Amino acid sequence: MSRMLVTAVALGLSGCSLFVPKLEKPTLSVVSVQMLKGDLWHQDLKVRMRVQNPNDRTLPVKGLSYLLLVDGQEFAQGMSGDSFVVPARGEAEFDMSVTANMASMLIKVLGQGGKQVDYNITGKIALSSGLLRSFSFNEHGTFTLQ
């Protein structure tokens, strides 16, 4: 009896994979970083992000959590609860408000005077519907501080 139960559970779990859609991970990139206001101890920034969707279905994003490293040092972390839809095989841009307290690193970045700055952003995108409810991401690139 227990063998039949184990076999039935195993078959049921393997059958579930047929119903879960195969989705490729979307890619995220930092488009720009703009300082809104700040002083030596507190900086308010607007980070413009781009999400590219390689899938043939829309992705209804309900928010994301992230950790942003700039030049290898932690720059900001947090969550964005803004909802938006990334079209199938398309892209969408959105803004994140970021508060940083990285005076020495910000001075270093500002001192680069319009040069490209390396970044790495990791985190998780949460979807509002579908069987697959989140994607992890780990992306890197460059941006210019405005």
Short mmCIF file of C-alpha atoms in Angstrom, two decimals:
data_model
loop_
_atom_site.label_atom_id
_atom_site.label_comp_id
_atom_site.label_asym_id
_atom_site.label_seq_id
_atom_site.Cartn_x
_atom_site.Cartn_y
_atom_site.Cartn_z
CA MET A 1 0.00 0.00 0.00
CA SER A 2 2.76 2.48 0.91
CA ARG A 3 4.62 1.68 -2.34
CA MET A 4 1.52 2.56 -4.33
CA LEU A 5 1.18 5.82 -2.43
CA VAL A 6 4.84 6.74 -3.04
CA THR A 7 4.50 5.85 -6.73
CA ALA A 8 1.31 7.90 -7.06
CA VAL A 9 2.95 10.93 -5.40
CA ALA A 10 6.05 10.63 -7.62
CA LEU A 11 3.93 10.42 -10.77
CA GLY A 12 1.82 13.35 -9.63
CA LEU A 13 4.87 15.52 -9.00
CA SER A 14 6.48 14.66 -12.31
CA GLY A 15 3.21 15.43 -14.08
CA CYS A 16 3.09 18.90 -12.50
CA SER A 17 6.21 19.91 -14.40
CA LEU A 18 4.22 19.56 -17.62
CA PHE A 19 1.90 22.36 -16.49
CA VAL A 20 4.55 24.80 -15.24
CA PRO A 21 5.56 27.03 -18.14
CA LYS A 22 9.21 27.17 -19.15
CA LEU A 23 10.10 30.80 -18.77
CA GLU A 24 13.43 32.45 -19.40
CA LYS A 25 14.63 34.90 -16.78
CA PRO A 26 14.08 38.55 -17.64
CA THR A 27 17.18 40.75 -17.56
CA LEU A 28 17.49 43.97 -15.59
CA SER A 29 19.82 46.84 -16.23
CA VAL A 30 20.43 50.25 -14.69
CA VAL A 31 19.62 52.94 -17.26
CA SER A 32 20.60 55.95 -15.17
CA VAL A 33 21.13 57.18 -11.63
CA GLN A 34 20.15 60.74 -10.78
CA MET A 35 20.83 62.48 -7.47
CA LEU A 36 17.67 64.25 -6.33
CA LYS A 37 19.00 65.75 -3.11
CA GLY A 38 21.47 64.95 -0.43
CA ASP A 39 24.12 65.95 2.00
CA LEU A 40 27.15 64.21 3.40
CA TRP A 41 25.10 61.65 5.38
CA HIS A 42 21.96 61.09 3.31
CA GLN A 43 21.37 60.93 -0.45
CA ASP A 44 18.05 60.55 -2.29
CA LEU A 45 18.50 59.07 -5.74
CA LYS A 46 16.27 58.11 -8.63
CA VAL A 47 17.42 54.88 -10.30
CA ARG A 48 15.92 54.22 -13.74
CA MET A 49 15.74 50.48 -14.47
CA ARG A 50 14.98 48.51 -17.64
CA VAL A 51 13.45 45.02 -17.64
CA GLN A 52 13.71 42.97 -20.83
CA ASN A 53 11.34 40.02 -21.26
CA PRO A 54 12.58 37.25 -23.61
CA ASN A 55 9.35 35.24 -23.18
CA ASP A 56 6.32 35.00 -25.43
CA ARG A 57 3.95 36.03 -22.63
CA THR A 58 3.62 39.22 -20.62
CA LEU A 59 5.12 39.40 -17.15
CA PRO A 60 2.89 41.16 -14.58
CA VAL A 61 5.46 42.48 -12.09
CA LYS A 62 4.15 43.37 -8.65
CA GLY A 63 7.48 44.46 -7.19
CA LEU A 64 11.09 43.57 -6.61
CA SER A 65 13.74 43.42 -3.93
CA TYR A 66 17.32 44.33 -4.73
CA LEU A 67 20.89 44.91 -3.60
CA LEU A 68 22.86 47.40 -5.70
CA LEU A 69 26.66 47.35 -5.63
CA VAL A 70 28.65 50.17 -7.24
CA ASP A 71 32.35 49.67 -7.89
CA GLY A 72 32.15 46.50 -5.77
CA GLN A 73 30.74 48.22 -2.67
CA GLU A 74 27.18 48.07 -1.34
CA PHE A 75 25.42 51.22 -2.51
CA ALA A 76 21.74 50.62 -1.77
CA GLN A 77 19.25 47.89 -1.00
CA GLY A 78 15.53 47.76 -0.64
CA MET A 79 12.23 46.95 -2.27
CA SER A 80 10.04 48.53 -4.91
CA GLY A 81 6.34 47.81 -4.73
CA ASP A 82 5.43 49.50 -8.00
CA SER A 83 3.40 47.25 -10.30
CA PHE A 84 3.88 47.24 -14.06
CA VAL A 85 3.61 44.86 -17.01
CA VAL A 86 6.51 43.88 -19.24
CA PRO A 87 5.15 43.00 -22.70
CA ALA A 88 5.93 39.67 -24.35
CA ARG A 89 9.34 39.84 -26.05
CA GLY A 90 9.51 43.48 -25.02
CA GLU A 91 10.85 45.74 -22.34
CA ALA A 92 9.66 48.24 -19.75
CA GLU A 93 11.39 50.94 -17.76
CA PHE A 94 10.56 52.04 -14.24
CA ASP A 95 12.00 54.31 -11.56
CA MET A 96 13.07 53.29 -8.08
CA SER A 97 13.54 55.81 -5.29
CA VAL A 98 16.71 54.90 -3.45
CA THR A 99 18.06 56.31 -0.22
CA ALA A 100 21.77 55.86 0.25
CA ASN A 101 24.08 56.67 3.14
CA MET A 102 27.37 56.14 1.40
CA ALA A 103 29.09 59.49 1.60
CA SER A 104 32.63 58.34 0.83
CA MET A 105 31.61 56.13 -2.08
CA LEU A 106 29.24 58.75 -3.49
CA ILE A 107 32.03 61.34 -3.38
CA LYS A 108 34.26 58.85 -5.26
CA VAL A 109 31.55 58.23 -7.87
CA LEU A 110 30.78 61.93 -8.25
CA GLY A 111 34.50 62.61 -8.58
CA GLN A 112 34.63 60.44 -11.70
CA GLY A 113 32.99 63.33 -13.57
CA GLY A 114 30.65 61.66 -16.04
CA LYS A 115 32.70 58.49 -16.51
CA GLN A 116 31.07 55.10 -16.62
CA VAL A 117 30.59 53.43 -13.21
CA ASP A 118 30.44 49.63 -12.79
CA TYR A 119 27.44 48.16 -10.98
CA ASN A 120 26.05 44.79 -9.96
CA ILE A 121 22.40 44.37 -9.01
CA THR A 122 20.97 41.21 -7.48
CA GLY A 123 17.54 40.40 -6.15
CA LYS A 124 14.16 38.94 -6.94
CA ILE A 125 11.28 40.01 -9.18
CA ALA A 126 7.83 39.10 -7.83
CA LEU A 127 5.02 38.41 -10.32
CA SER A 128 1.36 39.03 -9.54
CA SER A 129 0.00 36.01 -11.44
CA GLY A 130 0.97 32.73 -13.05
CA LEU A 131 2.34 29.48 -11.70
CA LEU A 132 5.87 30.85 -11.48
CA ARG A 133 5.70 33.69 -8.95
CA SER A 134 9.28 35.02 -8.84
CA PHE A 135 12.59 35.25 -10.67
CA SER A 136 16.01 35.78 -9.14
CA PHE A 137 18.38 38.07 -10.99
CA ASN A 138 22.06 38.95 -10.91
CA GLU A 139 23.08 41.52 -13.51
CA HIS A 140 26.04 43.80 -14.02
CA GLY A 141 26.92 46.68 -16.30
CA THR A 142 27.82 50.37 -16.27
CA PHE A 143 25.97 53.65 -15.90
CA THR A 144 26.76 57.36 -15.76
CA LEU A 145 25.70 59.29 -12.66
CA GLN A 146 23.64 62.33 -13.69
#
